[in-house]
Amino acid sequence: MTLRLINKILTLLTAVTLLTSCGTDNKTKMTDQEAQENFDRQYAESMKDPLFALDLDSVKSSHGERFLELRTIINQHDPIGLLDIGAPEDEYEAELKTIIVQLDHDMNELQVHDLIYQEFLRWFEDESTAGSKEAYKELAADIHDWMKK
């Protein structure tokens, strides 16, 4: 098997594990109070990082067609391989919202590369899921070219 296929399988297994561990069986079912505490904890975490707290619809609205253009570029590269295994076309919009608000026309390609990789690490937590920084090089180049248009 290729490394990319193995990575896709691991990503899928991780997603299945997360879905099955969300407290859906009787043994681990959360009480309403536990669910509220969990929500409150996640909300508090998001407030520590203002990029997580950005409203997706507001970012989409403020960037208009550029948001959709950047989504197309990211989807063409499918950096985590989620679209290849059936994820919807809006799969990377959370990452996209934190990327697009930080892009600056004065950035060079290396700065774009650093930004893209850091955002995918932010959302996918570590290199075992996000992949290597080198894997984002072509995506960064395409985004840099797109920014210059």
PDB file of C-alpha atoms in Angstrom, residues 21-137:
ATOM      1  CA  SER A  21     -16.941   7.314  21.191  1.00  0.00           C
ATOM      2  CA  CYS A  22     -19.363  10.250  21.318  1.00  0.00           C
ATOM      3  CA  GLY A  23     -21.420   8.709  24.080  1.00  0.00           C
ATOM      4  CA  THR A  24     -24.073   6.989  21.997  1.00  0.00           C
ATOM      5  CA  ASP A  25     -24.289   3.706  23.908  1.00  0.00           C
ATOM      6  CA  ASN A  26     -25.972   3.297  27.300  1.00  0.00           C
ATOM      7  CA  LYS A  27     -22.718   2.731  29.173  1.00  0.00           C
ATOM      8  CA  THR A  28     -21.172   6.059  28.170  1.00  0.00           C
ATOM      9  CA  LYS A  29     -24.255   8.189  27.563  1.00  0.00           C
ATOM     10  CA  MET A  30     -23.717  11.690  28.887  1.00  0.00           C
ATOM     11  CA  THR A  31     -26.186  13.326  31.199  1.00  0.00           C
ATOM     12  CA  ASP A  32     -27.536  16.715  30.194  1.00  0.00           C
ATOM     13  CA  GLN A  33     -25.285  18.306  32.802  1.00  0.00           C
ATOM     14  CA  GLU A  34     -22.197  16.490  31.465  1.00  0.00           C
ATOM     15  CA  ALA A  35     -23.096  17.495  27.910  1.00  0.00           C
ATOM     16  CA  GLN A  36     -23.472  21.131  28.992  1.00  0.00           C
ATOM     17  CA  GLU A  37     -20.139  20.993  30.852  1.00  0.00           C
ATOM     18  CA  ASN A  38     -18.491  19.476  27.766  1.00  0.00           C
ATOM     19  CA  PHE A  39     -19.969  22.223  25.565  1.00  0.00           C
ATOM     20  CA  ASP A  40     -18.866  24.909  28.039  1.00  0.00           C
ATOM     21  CA  ARG A  41     -15.327  23.479  28.108  1.00  0.00           C
ATOM     22  CA  GLN A  42     -15.126  23.395  24.290  1.00  0.00           C
ATOM     23  CA  TYR A  43     -16.523  26.924  24.068  1.00  0.00           C
ATOM     24  CA  ALA A  44     -13.958  28.185  26.582  1.00  0.00           C
ATOM     25  CA  GLU A  45     -11.197  26.555  24.517  1.00  0.00           C
ATOM     26  CA  SER A  46     -12.453  28.202  21.341  1.00  0.00           C
ATOM     27  CA  MET A  47     -12.420  31.596  23.014  1.00  0.00           C
ATOM     28  CA  LYS A  48      -8.719  31.196  23.812  1.00  0.00           C
ATOM     29  CA  ASP A  49      -8.084  31.126  20.088  1.00  0.00           C
ATOM     30  CA  PRO A  50     -10.053  33.822  18.264  1.00  0.00           C
ATOM     31  CA  LEU A  51      -9.515  32.098  14.915  1.00  0.00           C
ATOM     32  CA  PHE A  52     -11.516  29.095  16.139  1.00  0.00           C
ATOM     33  CA  ALA A  53     -14.275  31.447  17.241  1.00  0.00           C
ATOM     34  CA  LEU A  54     -14.683  33.065  13.797  1.00  0.00           C
ATOM     35  CA  ASP A  55     -18.167  32.673  12.379  1.00  0.00           C
ATOM     36  CA  LEU A  56     -17.939  30.697   9.134  1.00  0.00           C
ATOM     37  CA  ASP A  57     -20.927  32.404   7.517  1.00  0.00           C
ATOM     38  CA  SER A  58     -19.494  35.850   8.284  1.00  0.00           C
ATOM     39  CA  VAL A  59     -16.133  34.920   6.777  1.00  0.00           C
ATOM     40  CA  LYS A  60     -17.841  33.478   3.687  1.00  0.00           C
ATOM     41  CA  SER A  61     -19.940  36.599   3.307  1.00  0.00           C
ATOM     42  CA  SER A  62     -17.057  39.017   3.723  1.00  0.00           C
ATOM     43  CA  HIS A  63     -14.813  37.181   1.232  1.00  0.00           C
ATOM     44  CA  GLY A  64     -17.535  36.267  -1.266  1.00  0.00           C
ATOM     45  CA  GLU A  65     -16.355  34.586  -4.454  1.00  0.00           C
ATOM     46  CA  ARG A  66     -12.742  34.493  -3.209  1.00  0.00           C
ATOM     47  CA  PHE A  67     -13.809  32.082  -0.460  1.00  0.00           C
ATOM     48  CA  LEU A  68     -15.261  29.686  -3.029  1.00  0.00           C
ATOM     49  CA  GLU A  69     -12.199  30.023  -5.276  1.00  0.00           C
ATOM     50  CA  LEU A  70      -9.870  29.152  -2.403  1.00  0.00           C
ATOM     51  CA  ARG A  71     -12.107  26.242  -1.397  1.00  0.00           C
ATOM     52  CA  THR A  72     -11.802  24.899  -4.944  1.00  0.00           C
ATOM     53  CA  ILE A  73      -8.000  25.076  -4.768  1.00  0.00           C
ATOM     54  CA  ILE A  74      -7.855  23.331  -1.406  1.00  0.00           C
ATOM     55  CA  ASN A  75     -10.347  20.684  -2.536  1.00  0.00           C
ATOM     56  CA  GLN A  76      -8.300  19.984  -5.670  1.00  0.00           C
ATOM     57  CA  HIS A  77      -5.336  19.169  -3.434  1.00  0.00           C
ATOM     58  CA  ASP A  78      -7.435  17.388  -0.770  1.00  0.00           C
ATOM     59  CA  PRO A  79      -4.523  17.630   1.691  1.00  0.00           C
ATOM     60  CA  ILE A  80      -5.882  15.136   4.229  1.00  0.00           C
ATOM     61  CA  GLY A  81      -7.495  12.867   1.617  1.00  0.00           C
ATOM     62  CA  LEU A  82     -10.990  13.224   3.074  1.00  0.00           C
ATOM     63  CA  LEU A  83     -12.744  14.107  -0.177  1.00  0.00           C
ATOM     64  CA  ASP A  84     -11.305  10.967  -1.752  1.00  0.00           C
ATOM     65  CA  ILE A  85     -13.118   8.892   0.857  1.00  0.00           C
ATOM     66  CA  GLY A  86     -16.478  10.609   0.434  1.00  0.00           C
ATOM     67  CA  ALA A  87     -16.379  13.746   2.581  1.00  0.00           C
ATOM     68  CA  PRO A  88     -18.545  16.645   1.338  1.00  0.00           C
ATOM     69  CA  GLU A  89     -17.044  19.499  -0.670  1.00  0.00           C
ATOM     70  CA  ASP A  90     -17.310  21.837   2.332  1.00  0.00           C
ATOM     71  CA  GLU A  91     -15.108  19.541   4.452  1.00  0.00           C
ATOM     72  CA  TYR A  92     -12.189  21.969   4.645  1.00  0.00           C
ATOM     73  CA  GLU A  93     -14.208  25.140   5.267  1.00  0.00           C
ATOM     74  CA  ALA A  94     -13.200  25.395   8.944  1.00  0.00           C
ATOM     75  CA  GLU A  95      -9.544  25.398   7.932  1.00  0.00           C
ATOM     76  CA  LEU A  96     -10.322  27.678   5.016  1.00  0.00           C
ATOM     77  CA  LYS A  97     -11.925  30.323   7.238  1.00  0.00           C
ATOM     78  CA  THR A  98      -8.807  30.571   9.415  1.00  0.00           C
ATOM     79  CA  ILE A  99      -6.534  30.606   6.379  1.00  0.00           C
ATOM     80  CA  ILE A 100      -8.339  33.214   4.288  1.00  0.00           C
ATOM     81  CA  VAL A 101      -8.510  35.771   7.093  1.00  0.00           C
ATOM     82  CA  GLN A 102      -4.737  35.559   7.556  1.00  0.00           C
ATOM     83  CA  LEU A 103      -3.673  35.672   3.919  1.00  0.00           C
ATOM     84  CA  ASP A 104      -1.924  38.867   2.922  1.00  0.00           C
ATOM     85  CA  HIS A 105      -1.056  39.857  -0.654  1.00  0.00           C
ATOM     86  CA  ASP A 106       2.459  40.715   0.496  1.00  0.00           C
ATOM     87  CA  MET A 107       3.174  37.144   1.650  1.00  0.00           C
ATOM     88  CA  ASN A 108       5.789  35.191  -0.218  1.00  0.00           C
ATOM     89  CA  GLU A 109       5.300  31.540  -1.113  1.00  0.00           C
ATOM     90  CA  LEU A 110       7.210  30.299   1.945  1.00  0.00           C
ATOM     91  CA  GLN A 111       5.005  32.376   4.259  1.00  0.00           C
ATOM     92  CA  VAL A 112       1.880  30.990   2.581  1.00  0.00           C
ATOM     93  CA  HIS A 113       3.287  27.476   2.949  1.00  0.00           C
ATOM     94  CA  ASP A 114       3.935  28.042   6.661  1.00  0.00           C
ATOM     95  CA  LEU A 115       0.443  29.465   7.177  1.00  0.00           C
ATOM     96  CA  ILE A 116      -1.339  26.653   5.340  1.00  0.00           C
ATOM     97  CA  TYR A 117       0.549  23.950   7.180  1.00  0.00           C
ATOM     98  CA  GLN A 118       0.103  25.588  10.601  1.00  0.00           C
ATOM     99  CA  GLU A 119      -3.646  25.871  10.056  1.00  0.00           C
ATOM    100  CA  PHE A 120      -3.994  22.233   9.061  1.00  0.00           C
ATOM    101  CA  LEU A 121      -1.969  21.284  12.144  1.00  0.00           C
ATOM    102  CA  ARG A 122      -4.249  23.511  14.237  1.00  0.00           C
ATOM    103  CA  TRP A 123      -7.361  21.745  13.000  1.00  0.00           C
ATOM    104  CA  PHE A 124      -6.053  18.193  12.670  1.00  0.00           C
ATOM    105  CA  GLU A 125      -3.899  18.354  15.821  1.00  0.00           C
ATOM    106  CA  ASP A 126      -0.673  16.722  14.687  1.00  0.00           C
ATOM    107  CA  GLU A 127       1.459  15.573  11.786  1.00  0.00           C
ATOM    108  CA  SER A 128       0.162  12.014  11.942  1.00  0.00           C
ATOM    109  CA  THR A 129      -3.187  13.273  10.630  1.00  0.00           C
ATOM    110  CA  ALA A 130      -2.226  16.492   8.857  1.00  0.00           C
ATOM    111  CA  GLY A 131       0.740  14.931   7.078  1.00  0.00           C
ATOM    112  CA  SER A 132       4.177  16.389   6.505  1.00  0.00           C
ATOM    113  CA  LYS A 133       4.823  20.026   5.768  1.00  0.00           C
ATOM    114  CA  GLU A 134       6.372  19.037   2.451  1.00  0.00           C
ATOM    115  CA  ALA A 135       2.999  17.614   1.355  1.00  0.00           C
ATOM    116  CA  TYR A 136       1.555  21.160   1.419  1.00  0.00           C
ATOM    117  CA  LYS A 137       4.162  22.707  -0.854  1.00  0.00           C
TER     118      LYS A 137
END
